[in-house]
Short mmCIF file of C-alpha atoms in Angstrom, two decimals:
data_model
loop_
_atom_site.label_atom_id
_atom_site.label_comp_id
_atom_site.label_asym_id
_atom_site.label_seq_id
_atom_site.Cartn_x
_atom_site.Cartn_y
_atom_site.Cartn_z
CA UNK A 1 92.81 87.61 147.30
CA UNK A 2 90.52 86.45 144.49
CA UNK A 3 92.75 86.21 141.42
CA UNK A 4 89.79 85.42 139.18
CA UNK A 5 88.16 88.71 140.14
CA UNK A 6 91.35 90.75 139.87
CA UNK A 7 92.42 89.54 136.44
CA UNK A 8 90.29 90.88 133.64
CA UNK A 9 90.90 89.62 130.13
CA UNK A 10 89.99 92.17 127.50
CA UNK A 11 90.35 91.68 123.76
CA UNK A 12 93.05 93.83 122.29
CA UNK A 13 91.84 96.10 119.49
CA UNK A 14 94.40 97.67 117.17
CA UNK A 15 93.80 101.38 116.97
CA UNK A 16 93.00 102.77 113.53
CA UNK A 17 95.78 105.05 112.32
CA UNK A 18 94.73 108.72 112.22
CA UNK A 19 94.05 110.54 108.98
CA UNK A 20 97.15 111.89 107.19
CA UNK A 21 98.04 115.55 106.99
CA UNK A 22 95.61 117.42 104.78
CA UNK A 23 92.59 115.25 105.62
CA UNK A 24 90.31 117.19 107.93
CA UNK A 25 88.90 114.42 110.08
CA UNK A 26 89.22 114.21 113.85
CA UNK A 27 90.88 110.95 115.00
CA UNK A 28 87.69 109.69 116.66
CA UNK A 29 85.54 110.46 113.61
CA UNK A 30 88.13 108.96 111.26
CA UNK A 31 88.20 105.76 113.31
CA UNK A 32 84.40 105.60 113.44
CA UNK A 33 84.07 105.89 109.68
CA UNK A 34 86.78 103.30 108.98
CA UNK A 35 85.21 100.81 111.43
CA UNK A 36 81.73 101.29 109.93
CA UNK A 37 83.13 100.97 106.42
CA UNK A 38 84.94 97.70 107.17
CA UNK A 39 82.18 96.20 109.32
CA UNK A 40 79.68 96.64 106.50
CA UNK A 41 81.71 94.31 104.29
CA UNK A 42 81.29 91.41 106.71
CA UNK A 43 79.18 88.49 105.38
CA UNK A 44 77.07 88.76 108.53
CA UNK A 45 76.35 92.46 108.01
CA UNK A 46 72.70 93.44 107.76
CA UNK A 47 71.26 95.58 104.98
CA UNK A 48 71.32 98.66 107.23
CA UNK A 49 74.96 98.01 108.15
CA UNK A 50 75.89 97.70 104.47
CA UNK A 51 74.14 100.98 103.64
CA UNK A 52 75.85 102.61 106.61
CA UNK A 53 79.20 101.27 105.35
CA UNK A 54 78.63 102.80 101.91
CA UNK A 55 77.80 106.13 103.53
CA UNK A 56 80.96 105.93 105.65
CA UNK A 57 83.05 105.05 102.57
CA UNK A 58 81.71 108.05 100.70
CA UNK A 59 82.43 110.31 103.67
CA UNK A 60 86.01 109.01 103.83
CA UNK A 61 86.57 109.59 100.10
CA UNK A 62 85.15 113.12 100.32
CA UNK A 63 87.47 113.92 103.24
CA UNK A 64 90.46 112.40 101.40
CA UNK A 65 89.73 114.30 98.18
CA UNK A 66 92.27 117.11 98.80
CA UNK A 67 94.99 114.51 99.45
CA UNK A 68 93.98 112.44 96.40
CA UNK A 69 93.94 115.51 94.16
CA UNK A 70 97.32 116.73 95.43
CA UNK A 71 99.00 113.35 94.96
CA UNK A 72 97.47 112.56 91.57
CA UNK A 73 98.29 115.96 90.04
CA UNK A 74 101.77 116.39 91.49
CA UNK A 75 103.41 116.07 88.06
CA UNK A 76 100.43 117.17 85.98
CA UNK A 77 101.42 119.37 83.04
CA UNK A 78 98.22 121.40 82.78
CA UNK A 79 94.76 122.05 84.15
CA UNK A 80 92.91 119.63 81.88
CA UNK A 81 95.34 116.84 82.75
CA UNK A 82 94.87 117.65 86.45
CA UNK A 83 91.11 117.25 86.21
CA UNK A 84 91.39 113.97 84.30
CA UNK A 85 93.97 112.57 86.72
CA UNK A 86 91.92 113.60 89.76
CA UNK A 87 88.78 111.95 88.39
CA UNK A 88 90.63 108.74 87.58
CA UNK A 89 92.33 108.76 90.99
CA UNK A 90 88.97 109.08 92.80
CA UNK A 91 87.72 105.97 90.99
CA UNK A 92 90.91 104.04 91.75
CA UNK A 93 90.75 105.02 95.42
CA UNK A 94 87.12 103.85 95.60
CA UNK A 95 88.23 100.46 94.30
CA UNK A 96 91.30 100.24 96.55
CA UNK A 97 89.43 101.29 99.67
CA UNK A 98 87.15 98.28 99.23
CA UNK A 99 90.05 95.97 100.11
CA UNK A 100 91.47 98.04 102.95
CA UNK A 101 91.86 96.20 106.27
CA UNK A 102 92.88 98.40 109.23
CA UNK A 103 93.84 95.30 111.21
CA UNK A 104 97.04 95.13 109.16
CA UNK A 105 98.21 98.33 110.86
CA UNK A 106 98.79 100.25 107.62
CA UNK A 107 97.34 103.80 107.57
CA UNK A 108 94.71 104.32 104.88
CA UNK A 109 96.70 107.09 103.18
CA UNK A 110 99.75 104.84 102.97
CA UNK A 111 97.61 101.97 101.68
CA UNK A 112 96.22 104.11 98.86
CA UNK A 113 99.74 105.23 97.93
CA UNK A 114 101.05 101.66 97.89
CA UNK A 115 98.10 100.66 95.72
CA UNK A 116 99.16 103.40 93.25
CA UNK A 117 95.57 104.63 93.39
CA UNK A 118 96.71 108.23 93.89
CA UNK A 119 99.88 108.17 91.79
CA UNK A 120 99.55 110.62 88.92
CA UNK A 121 101.63 108.67 86.42
CA UNK A 122 99.63 105.52 87.17
CA UNK A 123 96.18 107.09 86.82
CA UNK A 124 96.69 109.01 83.55
CA UNK A 125 99.32 108.26 80.94
CA UNK A 126 97.44 109.31 77.80
CA UNK A 127 98.70 112.44 76.09
CA UNK A 128 96.29 115.38 76.26
CA UNK A 129 96.35 118.70 74.41
CA UNK A 130 97.76 121.60 76.37
CA UNK A 131 95.31 124.12 77.78
CA UNK A 132 95.38 127.62 76.41
CA UNK A 133 95.24 128.81 80.04
CA UNK A 134 97.73 127.96 82.79
CA UNK A 135 96.70 127.01 86.30
CA UNK A 136 96.78 130.56 87.65
CA UNK A 137 94.91 131.85 84.62
CA UNK A 138 92.37 129.07 85.01
CA UNK A 139 91.72 129.98 88.65
CA UNK A 140 91.30 133.62 87.65
CA UNK A 141 88.85 132.68 84.89
CA UNK A 142 86.90 130.52 87.34
CA UNK A 143 86.69 133.36 89.85
CA UNK A 144 85.35 135.68 87.15
CA UNK A 145 82.93 133.09 85.80
CA UNK A 146 84.56 133.03 82.37
CA UNK A 147 84.96 129.88 80.21
CA UNK A 148 88.34 128.21 80.06
CA UNK A 149 89.65 128.04 76.47
CA UNK A 150 90.41 124.43 75.60
CA UNK A 151 91.21 123.25 72.08
CA UNK A 152 89.62 120.04 70.89
CA UNK A 153 92.59 119.04 68.79
CA UNK A 154 96.30 119.69 68.46
CA UNK A 155 95.45 120.87 64.95
CA UNK A 156 93.24 123.69 66.31
CA UNK A 157 94.37 127.23 65.55
CA UNK A 158 95.28 129.40 68.54
CA UNK A 159 92.70 132.13 68.92
CA UNK A 160 93.88 135.74 68.72
CA UNK A 161 96.86 135.07 66.47
CA UNK A 162 97.11 136.36 62.91
CA UNK A 163 99.75 133.84 61.80
CA UNK A 164 97.40 130.80 61.96
CA UNK A 165 99.78 129.08 64.36
CA UNK A 166 98.51 125.68 65.44
CA UNK A 167 98.67 124.27 68.94
CA UNK A 168 100.89 121.42 67.80
CA UNK A 169 103.43 124.01 66.62
CA UNK A 170 103.91 125.09 70.25
CA UNK A 171 103.69 121.63 71.80
CA UNK A 172 107.03 120.34 73.13
CA UNK A 173 108.67 117.65 71.05
CA UNK A 174 108.39 114.09 72.31
CA UNK A 175 111.66 113.13 70.62
CA UNK A 176 114.69 112.82 72.93
CA UNK A 177 117.16 115.69 72.76
CA UNK A 178 120.97 115.48 72.62
CA UNK A 179 121.31 115.52 76.40
CA UNK A 180 118.73 112.74 76.87
CA UNK A 181 120.43 110.64 74.18
CA UNK A 182 123.82 111.11 75.87
CA UNK A 183 122.40 110.09 79.27
CA UNK A 184 120.71 107.03 77.75
CA UNK A 185 123.93 105.98 75.98
CA UNK A 186 125.95 106.35 79.18
CA UNK A 187 123.35 104.38 81.16
CA UNK A 188 123.37 101.60 78.55
CA UNK A 189 127.17 101.44 78.77
CA UNK A 190 127.06 101.17 82.58
CA UNK A 191 124.39 98.45 82.40
CA UNK A 192 126.48 96.41 79.96
CA UNK A 193 129.51 96.74 82.26
CA UNK A 194 127.44 95.55 85.20
CA UNK A 195 125.97 92.63 83.28
CA UNK A 196 129.45 91.51 82.19
CA UNK A 197 130.29 90.73 85.82
CA UNK A 198 127.43 88.22 86.13
CA UNK A 199 127.09 84.61 85.05
CA UNK A 200 125.38 83.74 81.78
CA UNK A 201 122.18 82.59 83.54
CA UNK A 202 122.06 85.73 85.65
CA UNK A 203 122.47 87.94 82.59
CA UNK A 204 119.74 86.05 80.75
CA UNK A 205 117.28 86.32 83.64
CA UNK A 206 117.91 90.03 84.10
CA UNK A 207 117.68 90.61 80.36
CA UNK A 208 114.35 88.80 80.08
CA UNK A 209 112.91 90.43 83.21
CA UNK A 210 113.82 94.04 82.36
CA UNK A 211 113.72 93.72 78.56
CA UNK A 212 117.46 94.26 78.11
CA UNK A 213 119.64 93.30 75.16
CA UNK A 214 116.68 92.66 72.83
CA UNK A 215 114.74 90.36 75.18
CA UNK A 216 110.97 90.96 75.65
CA UNK A 217 110.05 91.86 79.24
CA UNK A 218 108.87 88.92 81.39
CA UNK A 219 107.46 88.71 84.89
CA UNK A 220 109.23 86.79 87.65
CA UNK A 221 106.45 84.20 87.55
CA UNK A 222 106.90 83.68 83.81
CA UNK A 223 110.65 83.24 84.26
CA UNK A 224 110.07 80.74 87.06
CA UNK A 225 107.58 78.66 85.04
CA UNK A 226 109.90 78.57 82.04
CA UNK A 227 112.75 77.22 84.19
CA UNK A 228 110.80 74.95 86.51
CA UNK A 229 111.81 77.05 89.52
CA UNK A 230 110.02 78.98 92.22
CA UNK A 231 109.79 82.75 92.05
CA UNK A 232 112.14 82.91 95.03
CA UNK A 233 114.59 80.68 93.16
CA UNK A 234 114.59 82.99 90.19
#
């Protein structure tokens, strides 16, 4: 028996994880696009391969758009905020996808989530004026081809009202209410109790890292450099 002929050594190729739920791409097509996208970033890639990679990247982003929009607008307060968050999330996903390596075994959807590219609170934190139309009203206006009423300022008067009520008069207050103040006070009390069980150095490090007890917030690296330690030591 010829062992050399019977034993075939084949390189092992890690399969690309399939597209997540909500992304309408067949597994084979999803894998093909990911491979083309990554191969085009290779230093040895030709001009045609780079152009093909860009085309594959765009196709992936278009297919992932429903997932990106759903994740980035999960906590969105209104239609205008949803649009702004979606647009910002698309740009962040384009940047994050440029560093994606399927060889690490992490699905692309998971990678984008871990990169906070799709996270609504990470892509849009600026306060925006409330729409005069809710989501359902906005969809209805879109179906009928009517413009969506959007004020340009919180000082704009609400159309159709005789009392000259301004939008800012209806906007929810940003000041904490009694319940929020009570929760914050209780949390502060529990934190102080927990800190009292630690050593002085431990309390100082936690205080500086999380900005507790009047300390400014510091990163683990900053704490390590200040103490001549490694980040793991801190």
